[in-house]
PDB file of C-alpha atoms in Angstrom:
ATOM      1  CA  MET A 426     166.052 175.641   8.054  1.00  0.00           C
ATOM      2  CA  ALA A 427     168.512 175.788  10.642  1.00  0.00           C
ATOM      3  CA  SER A 428     172.037 175.550   9.555  1.00  0.00           C
ATOM      4  CA  SER A 429     173.526 174.134  12.806  1.00  0.00           C
ATOM      5  CA  LEU A 430     172.609 170.877  14.902  1.00  0.00           C
ATOM      6  CA  LEU A 431     172.593 170.911  18.875  1.00  0.00           C
ATOM      7  CA  HIS A 432     175.045 168.218  20.405  1.00  0.00           C
ATOM      8  CA  SER A 433     175.215 167.145  23.724  1.00  0.00           C
ATOM      9  CA  LEU A 434     177.192 165.187  26.191  1.00  0.00           C
ATOM     10  CA  CYS A 435     175.657 162.334  28.016  1.00  0.00           C
ATOM     11  CA  LEU A 436     177.476 160.795  30.668  1.00  0.00           C
ATOM     12  CA  VAL A 437     176.543 157.167  31.181  1.00  0.00           C
ATOM     13  CA  SER A 438     177.444 155.451  34.335  1.00  0.00           C
ATOM     14  CA  PHE A 439     177.218 151.722  34.548  1.00  0.00           C
ATOM     15  CA  VAL A 440     175.814 149.750  37.436  1.00  0.00           C
ATOM     16  CA  LEU A 441     175.878 145.940  38.080  1.00  0.00           C
ATOM     17  CA  VAL A 442     172.236 144.401  37.524  1.00  0.00           C
ATOM     18  CA  THR A 443     171.005 140.653  37.988  1.00  0.00           C
ATOM     19  CA  VAL A 444     169.079 139.548  34.868  1.00  0.00           C
ATOM     20  CA  VAL A 445     166.802 136.220  35.131  1.00  0.00           C
ATOM     21  CA  VAL A 446     165.348 133.866  32.625  1.00  0.00           C
ATOM     22  CA  GLY A 447     163.580 130.747  33.099  1.00  0.00           C
ATOM     23  CA  THR A 448     165.352 128.958  36.030  1.00  0.00           C
ATOM     24  CA  ALA A 449     168.735 130.558  35.502  1.00  0.00           C
ATOM     25  CA  SER A 450     170.283 134.285  36.607  1.00  0.00           C
ATOM     26  CA  ALA A 451     173.040 136.112  34.559  1.00  0.00           C
ATOM     27  CA  ALA A 452     175.207 139.194  35.559  1.00  0.00           C
ATOM     28  CA  ALA A 453     175.595 142.076  33.418  1.00  0.00           C
ATOM     29  CA  TYR A 454     176.781 145.241  33.434  1.00  0.00           C
ATOM     30  CA  ALA A 455     174.315 147.678  32.393  1.00  0.00           C
ATOM     31  CA  PRO A 456     173.450 151.574  31.780  1.00  0.00           C
ATOM     32  CA  PRO A 457     170.511 152.852  33.735  1.00  0.00           C
ATOM     33  CA  GLY A 458     168.330 153.013  30.676  1.00  0.00           C
ATOM     34  CA  PHE A 459     168.812 154.244  27.409  1.00  0.00           C
ATOM     35  CA  ARG A 460     169.704 158.184  27.035  1.00  0.00           C
ATOM     36  CA  ALA A 461     167.885 160.376  24.273  1.00  0.00           C
ATOM     37  CA  SER A 462     170.084 162.015  21.934  1.00  0.00           C
ATOM     38  CA  ALA A 463     170.001 165.577  21.164  1.00  0.00           C
ATOM     39  CA  TRP A 464     167.615 166.932  18.229  1.00  0.00           C
ATOM     40  CA  GLU A 465     168.788 167.130  14.685  1.00  0.00           C
ATOM     41  CA  LEU A 466     167.410 168.277  11.173  1.00  0.00           C
ATOM     42  CA  ALA A 467     166.258 166.061   8.525  1.00  0.00           C
ATOM     43  CA  HIS A 468     163.656 165.074   6.337  1.00  0.00           C
ATOM     44  CA  ALA A 469     160.562 162.727   6.300  1.00  0.00           C
ATOM     45  CA  THR A 470     158.257 161.034   3.310  1.00  0.00           C
ATOM     46  CA  PHE A 471     155.485 158.513   3.652  1.00  0.00           C
ATOM     47  CA  TYR A 472     154.642 155.513   1.911  1.00  0.00           C
ATOM     48  CA  GLY A 473     152.089 152.840   1.774  1.00  0.00           C
ATOM     49  CA  ASP A 474     148.524 152.874   2.436  1.00  0.00           C
ATOM     50  CA  SER A 475     146.552 154.293   5.714  1.00  0.00           C
ATOM     51  CA  GLY A 476     146.569 150.958   7.284  1.00  0.00           C
ATOM     52  CA  GLY A 477     150.040 150.454   7.159  1.00  0.00           C
ATOM     53  CA  SER A 478     149.595 146.662   5.223  1.00  0.00           C
ATOM     54  CA  ALA A 479     152.182 147.900   2.629  1.00  0.00           C
ATOM     55  CA  ASN A 480     154.627 148.517   5.561  1.00  0.00           C
ATOM     56  CA  MET A 481     154.787 144.557   6.685  1.00  0.00           C
ATOM     57  CA  GLY A 482     157.748 142.349   6.418  1.00  0.00           C
ATOM     58  CA  ALA A 483     160.486 144.946   4.996  1.00  0.00           C
ATOM     59  CA  ALA A 484     164.121 144.702   4.955  1.00  0.00           C
ATOM     60  CA  CYS A 485     164.658 144.068   9.136  1.00  0.00           C
ATOM     61  CA  GLY A 486     162.729 140.870   8.757  1.00  0.00           C
ATOM     62  CA  TYR A 487     160.142 141.684  11.376  1.00  0.00           C
ATOM     63  CA  GLY A 488     157.105 140.090   9.343  1.00  0.00           C
ATOM     64  CA  ASN A 489     153.900 141.357  10.504  1.00  0.00           C
ATOM     65  CA  MET A 490     154.427 144.678  12.180  1.00  0.00           C
ATOM     66  CA  ILE A 491     150.925 144.278  14.312  1.00  0.00           C
ATOM     67  CA  SER A 492     151.188 141.056  15.647  1.00  0.00           C
ATOM     68  CA  ASN A 493     154.879 141.304  16.440  1.00  0.00           C
ATOM     69  CA  GLY A 494     154.185 144.387  18.460  1.00  0.00           C
ATOM     70  CA  TYR A 495     155.625 147.355  16.218  1.00  0.00           C
ATOM     71  CA  GLY A 496     152.272 148.801  14.753  1.00  0.00           C
ATOM     72  CA  THR A 497     152.281 151.102  11.962  1.00  0.00           C
ATOM     73  CA  ASN A 498     154.643 153.798  13.845  1.00  0.00           C
ATOM     74  CA  THR A 499     157.376 152.574  11.692  1.00  0.00           C
ATOM     75  CA  ALA A 500     159.841 154.027   9.000  1.00  0.00           C
ATOM     76  CA  ALA A 501     162.456 153.133   6.624  1.00  0.00           C
ATOM     77  CA  LEU A 502     165.285 154.349   7.068  1.00  0.00           C
ATOM     78  CA  SER A 503     168.092 156.128   4.756  1.00  0.00           C
ATOM     79  CA  SER A 504     171.266 153.981   4.596  1.00  0.00           C
ATOM     80  CA  VAL A 505     173.271 156.020   7.021  1.00  0.00           C
ATOM     81  CA  LYS A 506     170.662 155.236   9.600  1.00  0.00           C
ATOM     82  CA  PHE A 507     170.024 151.576   8.580  1.00  0.00           C
ATOM     83  CA  SER A 508     173.843 150.893   9.103  1.00  0.00           C
ATOM     84  CA  ASN A 509     173.572 147.633   7.004  1.00  0.00           C
ATOM     85  CA  GLY A 510     170.751 146.439   9.214  1.00  0.00           C
ATOM     86  CA  TYR A 511     172.276 147.314  12.657  1.00  0.00           C
ATOM     87  CA  GLY A 512     169.887 150.345  12.923  1.00  0.00           C
ATOM     88  CA  CYS A 513     166.818 147.932  12.645  1.00  0.00           C
ATOM     89  CA  GLY A 514     164.820 148.369  15.846  1.00  0.00           C
ATOM     90  CA  GLN A 515     166.232 151.587  16.942  1.00  0.00           C
ATOM     91  CA  CYS A 516     163.756 154.086  17.929  1.00  0.00           C
ATOM     92  CA  PHE A 517     163.208 157.851  16.783  1.00  0.00           C
ATOM     93  CA  GLN A 518     161.098 160.743  17.967  1.00  0.00           C
ATOM     94  CA  LEU A 519     160.147 162.735  15.241  1.00  0.00           C
ATOM     95  CA  GLN A 520     158.468 166.279  15.394  1.00  0.00           C
ATOM     96  CA  CYS A 521     157.459 167.943  11.672  1.00  0.00           C
ATOM     97  CA  THR A 522     158.890 171.459  11.651  1.00  0.00           C
ATOM     98  CA  ASN A 523     159.207 174.657   9.247  1.00  0.00           C
ATOM     99  CA  SER A 524     156.377 173.882   7.102  1.00  0.00           C
ATOM    100  CA  PRO A 525     152.707 175.509   6.944  1.00  0.00           C
ATOM    101  CA  LEU A 526     151.448 171.661   6.715  1.00  0.00           C
ATOM    102  CA  CYS A 527     152.714 170.326  10.096  1.00  0.00           C
ATOM    103  CA  ASN A 528     150.275 169.384  12.650  1.00  0.00           C
ATOM    104  CA  ARG A 529     151.534 171.852  15.220  1.00  0.00           C
ATOM    105  CA  GLY A 530     153.017 170.085  18.473  1.00  0.00           C
ATOM    106  CA  ALA A 531     152.398 166.729  17.508  1.00  0.00           C
ATOM    107  CA  MET A 532     155.267 164.081  17.756  1.00  0.00           C
ATOM    108  CA  VAL A 533     155.479 160.402  16.856  1.00  0.00           C
ATOM    109  CA  THR A 534     157.733 157.641  18.058  1.00  0.00           C
ATOM    110  CA  ILE A 535     158.955 155.285  15.216  1.00  0.00           C
ATOM    111  CA  THR A 536     161.015 152.365  14.998  1.00  0.00           C
ATOM    112  CA  GLY A 537     163.370 151.575  12.114  1.00  0.00           C
ATOM    113  CA  THR A 538     161.759 148.660  10.239  1.00  0.00           C
ATOM    114  CA  ASN A 539     162.928 148.868   6.783  1.00  0.00           C
ATOM    115  CA  LEU A 540     165.525 150.453   4.434  1.00  0.00           C
ATOM    116  CA  CYS A 541     164.922 153.342   1.939  1.00  0.00           C
ATOM    117  CA  PRO A 542     167.002 152.823  -0.727  1.00  0.00           C
ATOM    118  CA  PRO A 543     169.092 155.305  -2.407  1.00  0.00           C
ATOM    119  CA  ASN A 544     167.790 156.630  -6.035  1.00  0.00           C
ATOM    120  CA  TRP A 545     170.895 157.727  -7.573  1.00  0.00           C
ATOM    121  CA  ALA A 546     168.769 158.313 -10.906  1.00  0.00           C
ATOM    122  CA  GLN A 547     167.206 161.339  -8.944  1.00  0.00           C
ATOM    123  CA  ASP A 548     168.691 164.372  -7.301  1.00  0.00           C
ATOM    124  CA  SER A 549     169.505 164.301  -3.514  1.00  0.00           C
ATOM    125  CA  ASN A 550     167.181 167.583  -3.324  1.00  0.00           C
ATOM    126  CA  ASN A 551     164.447 166.530  -5.681  1.00  0.00           C
ATOM    127  CA  GLY A 552     163.290 162.682  -5.327  1.00  0.00           C
ATOM    128  CA  GLY A 553     166.631 160.843  -4.429  1.00  0.00           C
ATOM    129  CA  TRP A 554     165.694 161.899  -0.577  1.00  0.00           C
ATOM    130  CA  CYS A 555     167.524 158.690   0.766  1.00  0.00           C
ATOM    131  CA  ASN A 556     170.547 159.013  -1.182  1.00  0.00           C
ATOM    132  CA  PRO A 557     173.841 159.102   1.112  1.00  0.00           C
ATOM    133  CA  PRO A 558     174.887 161.215   3.243  1.00  0.00           C
ATOM    134  CA  ARG A 559     171.414 162.606   3.788  1.00  0.00           C
ATOM    135  CA  THR A 560     169.268 161.238   7.052  1.00  0.00           C
ATOM    136  CA  HIS A 561     166.063 160.497   5.827  1.00  0.00           C
ATOM    137  CA  PHE A 562     162.700 159.114   7.408  1.00  0.00           C
ATOM    138  CA  ASP A 563     160.256 157.336   4.868  1.00  0.00           C
ATOM    139  CA  MET A 564     157.417 156.874   7.182  1.00  0.00           C
ATOM    140  CA  ALA A 565     154.419 154.390   7.167  1.00  0.00           C
ATOM    141  CA  GLN A 566     151.508 156.637   6.191  1.00  0.00           C
ATOM    142  CA  PRO A 567     149.421 156.330   9.428  1.00  0.00           C
ATOM    143  CA  ALA A 568     152.766 157.223  11.740  1.00  0.00           C
ATOM    144  CA  PHE A 569     153.225 160.362   8.866  1.00  0.00           C
ATOM    145  CA  THR A 570     150.009 161.971   9.386  1.00  0.00           C
ATOM    146  CA  LYS A 571     150.264 162.286  12.823  1.00  0.00           C
ATOM    147  CA  ILE A 572     153.064 164.953  12.422  1.00  0.00           C
ATOM    148  CA  ALA A 573     152.005 166.469   8.974  1.00  0.00           C
ATOM    149  CA  GLN A 574     148.938 166.644   6.556  1.00  0.00           C
ATOM    150  CA  TYR A 575     149.040 163.909   3.755  1.00  0.00           C
ATOM    151  CA  LYS A 576     148.976 166.657   1.073  1.00  0.00           C
ATOM    152  CA  ALA A 577     152.337 167.645   2.142  1.00  0.00           C
ATOM    153  CA  GLY A 578     154.348 164.735   0.922  1.00  0.00           C
ATOM    154  CA  ILE A 579     157.920 165.707   2.090  1.00  0.00           C
ATOM    155  CA  VAL A 580     158.314 167.711   5.364  1.00  0.00           C
ATOM    156  CA  PRO A 581     161.280 168.582   7.432  1.00  0.00           C
ATOM    157  CA  VAL A 582     161.524 167.196  10.648  1.00  0.00           C
ATOM    158  CA  LEU A 583     163.439 167.177  14.062  1.00  0.00           C
ATOM    159  CA  PHE A 584     164.095 163.908  15.251  1.00  0.00           C
ATOM    160  CA  ARG A 585     166.159 162.221  18.203  1.00  0.00           C
ATOM    161  CA  ARG A 586     167.138 159.083  19.006  1.00  0.00           C
ATOM    162  CA  VAL A 587     165.252 157.824  22.284  1.00  0.00           C
ATOM    163  CA  ALA A 588     164.692 154.574  24.319  1.00  0.00           C
ATOM    164  CA  CYS A 589     162.560 151.850  23.085  1.00  0.00           C
ATOM    165  CA  VAL A 590     160.077 150.682  25.012  1.00  0.00           C
ATOM    166  CA  ARG A 591     158.938 147.274  24.859  1.00  0.00           C
ATOM    167  CA  SER A 592     156.466 145.126  26.684  1.00  0.00           C
ATOM    168  CA  GLY A 593     157.942 142.016  27.912  1.00  0.00           C
ATOM    169  CA  GLY A 594     161.303 140.238  26.630  1.00  0.00           C
ATOM    170  CA  ILE A 595     163.245 139.785  23.772  1.00  0.00           C
ATOM    171  CA  ARG A 596     161.859 137.190  21.128  1.00  0.00           C
ATOM    172  CA  PHE A 597     163.678 135.104  18.769  1.00  0.00           C
ATOM    173  CA  GLN A 598     161.889 133.726  15.678  1.00  0.00           C
ATOM    174  CA  PHE A 599     163.501 130.421  14.306  1.00  0.00           C
ATOM    175  CA  GLN A 600     163.944 129.776  10.773  1.00  0.00           C
ATOM    176  CA  GLY A 601     166.832 127.372   9.152  1.00  0.00           C
ATOM    177  CA  ASN A 602     167.015 123.595   9.370  1.00  0.00           C
ATOM    178  CA  GLY A 603     169.097 121.106  11.421  1.00  0.00           C
ATOM    179  CA  TYR A 604     172.349 122.366  10.460  1.00  0.00           C
ATOM    180  CA  TRP A 605     171.426 126.203  10.076  1.00  0.00           C
ATOM    181  CA  LEU A 606     169.661 128.336  12.391  1.00  0.00           C
ATOM    182  CA  LEU A 607     168.412 131.778  11.399  1.00  0.00           C
ATOM    183  CA  VAL A 608     166.989 133.942  14.302  1.00  0.00           C
ATOM    184  CA  TYR A 609     165.269 137.022  13.794  1.00  0.00           C
ATOM    185  CA  VAL A 610     165.672 139.220  17.085  1.00  0.00           C
ATOM    186  CA  MET A 611     162.406 141.197  17.972  1.00  0.00           C
ATOM    187  CA  ASN A 612     160.820 143.245  20.686  1.00  0.00           C
ATOM    188  CA  VAL A 613     164.708 144.782  21.670  1.00  0.00           C
ATOM    189  CA  GLY A 614     164.125 147.531  24.476  1.00  0.00           C
ATOM    190  CA  GLY A 615     166.393 150.357  25.198  1.00  0.00           C
ATOM    191  CA  SER A 616     168.485 151.252  22.228  1.00  0.00           C
ATOM    192  CA  GLY A 617     166.360 148.896  20.015  1.00  0.00           C
ATOM    193  CA  ASP A 618     169.538 147.200  18.561  1.00  0.00           C
ATOM    194  CA  VAL A 619     171.894 144.334  18.226  1.00  0.00           C
ATOM    195  CA  ALA A 620     175.629 144.286  17.525  1.00  0.00           C
ATOM    196  CA  SER A 621     176.238 140.749  17.944  1.00  0.00           C
ATOM    197  CA  MET A 622     174.889 137.358  19.446  1.00  0.00           C
ATOM    198  CA  TRP A 623     175.935 134.201  20.536  1.00  0.00           C
ATOM    199  CA  VAL A 624     173.833 130.777  20.738  1.00  0.00           C
ATOM    200  CA  LYS A 625     174.594 128.085  23.312  1.00  0.00           C
ATOM    201  CA  GLY A 626     172.784 124.508  23.359  1.00  0.00           C
ATOM    202  CA  THR A 627     172.606 122.217  26.603  1.00  0.00           C
ATOM    203  CA  LYS A 628     175.546 120.224  24.781  1.00  0.00           C
ATOM    204  CA  THR A 629     177.807 122.856  23.114  1.00  0.00           C
ATOM    205  CA  ASN A 630     180.000 125.990  24.477  1.00  0.00           C
ATOM    206  CA  TRP A 631     179.001 129.242  23.491  1.00  0.00           C
ATOM    207  CA  ILE A 632     178.651 129.986  19.502  1.00  0.00           C
ATOM    208  CA  SER A 633     179.189 133.017  17.670  1.00  0.00           C
ATOM    209  CA  MET A 634     176.236 133.881  15.283  1.00  0.00           C
ATOM    210  CA  SER A 635     176.998 136.135  12.093  1.00  0.00           C
ATOM    211  CA  HIS A 636     175.007 138.757  10.953  1.00  0.00           C
ATOM    212  CA  ASN A 637     173.322 137.454   7.990  1.00  0.00           C
ATOM    213  CA  TRP A 638     170.456 140.677   6.992  1.00  0.00           C
ATOM    214  CA  GLY A 639     168.652 143.224   9.016  1.00  0.00           C
ATOM    215  CA  ALA A 640     167.759 141.838  12.530  1.00  0.00           C
ATOM    216  CA  SER A 641     168.498 138.484  11.378  1.00  0.00           C
ATOM    217  CA  TYR A 642     171.610 136.200  12.910  1.00  0.00           C
ATOM    218  CA  GLN A 643     172.912 132.775  11.807  1.00  0.00           C
ATOM    219  CA  ALA A 644     174.824 129.792  13.131  1.00  0.00           C
ATOM    220  CA  PHE A 645     175.859 126.830  11.034  1.00  0.00           C
ATOM    221  CA  ALA A 646     175.778 124.365  13.776  1.00  0.00           C
ATOM    222  CA  THR A 647     173.893 121.009  14.816  1.00  0.00           C
ATOM    223  CA  LEU A 648     171.648 122.363  17.283  1.00  0.00           C
ATOM    224  CA  GLY A 649     168.481 120.057  17.375  1.00  0.00           C
ATOM    225  CA  GLY A 650     167.588 118.371  20.543  1.00  0.00           C
ATOM    226  CA  GLN A 651     169.034 121.077  22.875  1.00  0.00           C
ATOM    227  CA  ALA A 652     167.228 123.759  24.737  1.00  0.00           C
ATOM    228  CA  LEU A 653     168.836 127.031  23.425  1.00  0.00           C
ATOM    229  CA  SER A 654     170.381 129.963  25.448  1.00  0.00           C
ATOM    230  CA  PHE A 655     171.332 133.556  23.664  1.00  0.00           C
ATOM    231  CA  LYS A 656     173.630 136.008  24.444  1.00  0.00           C
ATOM    232  CA  ILE A 657     173.132 139.503  23.014  1.00  0.00           C
ATOM    233  CA  THR A 658     175.226 142.711  22.732  1.00  0.00           C
ATOM    234  CA  SER A 659     173.412 145.869  22.046  1.00  0.00           C
ATOM    235  CA  TYR A 660     175.036 148.038  18.928  1.00  0.00           C
ATOM    236  CA  THR A 661     174.768 151.316  20.373  1.00  0.00           C
ATOM    237  CA  SER A 662     174.878 150.532  24.467  1.00  0.00           C
ATOM    238  CA  HIS A 663     177.402 147.645  23.999  1.00  0.00           C
ATOM    239  CA  GLU A 664     175.434 146.063  26.903  1.00  0.00           C
ATOM    240  CA  THR A 665     175.488 142.410  27.412  1.00  0.00           C
ATOM    241  CA  ILE A 666     172.451 140.274  28.479  1.00  0.00           C
ATOM    242  CA  ILE A 667     172.025 136.658  28.576  1.00  0.00           C
ATOM    243  CA  ALA A 668     168.779 134.864  28.071  1.00  0.00           C
ATOM    244  CA  TYR A 669     168.991 131.058  29.480  1.00  0.00           C
ATOM    245  CA  ASN A 670     166.868 128.531  28.205  1.00  0.00           C
ATOM    246  CA  VAL A 671     164.814 130.466  25.830  1.00  0.00           C
ATOM    247  CA  ALA A 672     163.596 127.637  23.545  1.00  0.00           C
ATOM    248  CA  PRO A 673     163.127 124.009  24.800  1.00  0.00           C
ATOM    249  CA  ALA A 674     164.739 120.832  23.392  1.00  0.00           C
ATOM    250  CA  ASN A 675     161.986 120.440  21.054  1.00  0.00           C
ATOM    251  CA  TRP A 676     162.054 123.838  19.518  1.00  0.00           C
ATOM    252  CA  GLN A 677     160.924 123.912  15.896  1.00  0.00           C
ATOM    253  CA  VAL A 678     161.741 126.409  12.952  1.00  0.00           C
ATOM    254  CA  GLY A 679     158.926 128.913  12.208  1.00  0.00           C
ATOM    255  CA  MET A 680     158.197 129.328  15.766  1.00  0.00           C
ATOM    256  CA  THR A 681     158.929 132.343  17.999  1.00  0.00           C
ATOM    257  CA  TYR A 682     160.202 131.933  21.507  1.00  0.00           C
ATOM    258  CA  GLY A 683     160.314 134.881  24.171  1.00  0.00           C
ATOM    259  CA  ALA A 684     163.025 135.573  27.340  1.00  0.00           C
ATOM    260  CA  SER A 685     161.915 137.183  29.980  1.00  0.00           C
ATOM    261  CA  VAL A 686     164.996 139.638  29.899  1.00  0.00           C
ATOM    262  CA  ASN A 687     165.173 142.941  27.714  1.00  0.00           C
ATOM    263  CA  PHE A 688     167.622 145.843  27.389  1.00  0.00           C
ATOM    264  CA  ARG A 689     166.432 149.385  29.373  1.00  0.00           C
TER     265      ARG A 689
END
């Protein structure tokens, strides 16, 4: 396995774009698409069954991966990539390498949807695959078997960050109550991740939301009976976009509301 990593420098120029959600528009400084990173070395294992049912829910809070658009090309990330939940939604391209059990030439793009926690009872090179500072991908079985044979168990991989290609706009799933709004942010394109978020009701100014866990953000405020807008900043690209009037005034917890804007 190679002892050094390839590094590249990406110069990103910023352009002014206008995004439109509902009947309102907002200006945002946006990079011309997320740039893929350099290839690096890591390892991958798999968990769950061949149908991917064991991969539902998970630490990022995306719930049903199939109905929410993530499918079975998903993985639990070791803590150095999970980044206390800020790695949720990031996309990685993986290919098996340096193993006779690789599916030659095969690559798969996965989304980080779960945490692979450390196992300090095991040596980092013998069972404690997700122990820091290791970068490790514990993949859904259907994703793993696209790049390696099932019997491999663990394989070295080349990986790189890539843009998340999503259909439609960012989606917001509401939980909480009349005094506490908890929002799971899903279907994020571009860098795939969220650093910070604000909510605005028709009767309020912008209210900063705190990071709860995974891909969820919360606001302790009375927002019932108001149409809600959201402002979101990407964790990786630092781009900020505004989605106006995402949820109507009669919004309800348990519902998912979609914007018509997304990161690129």
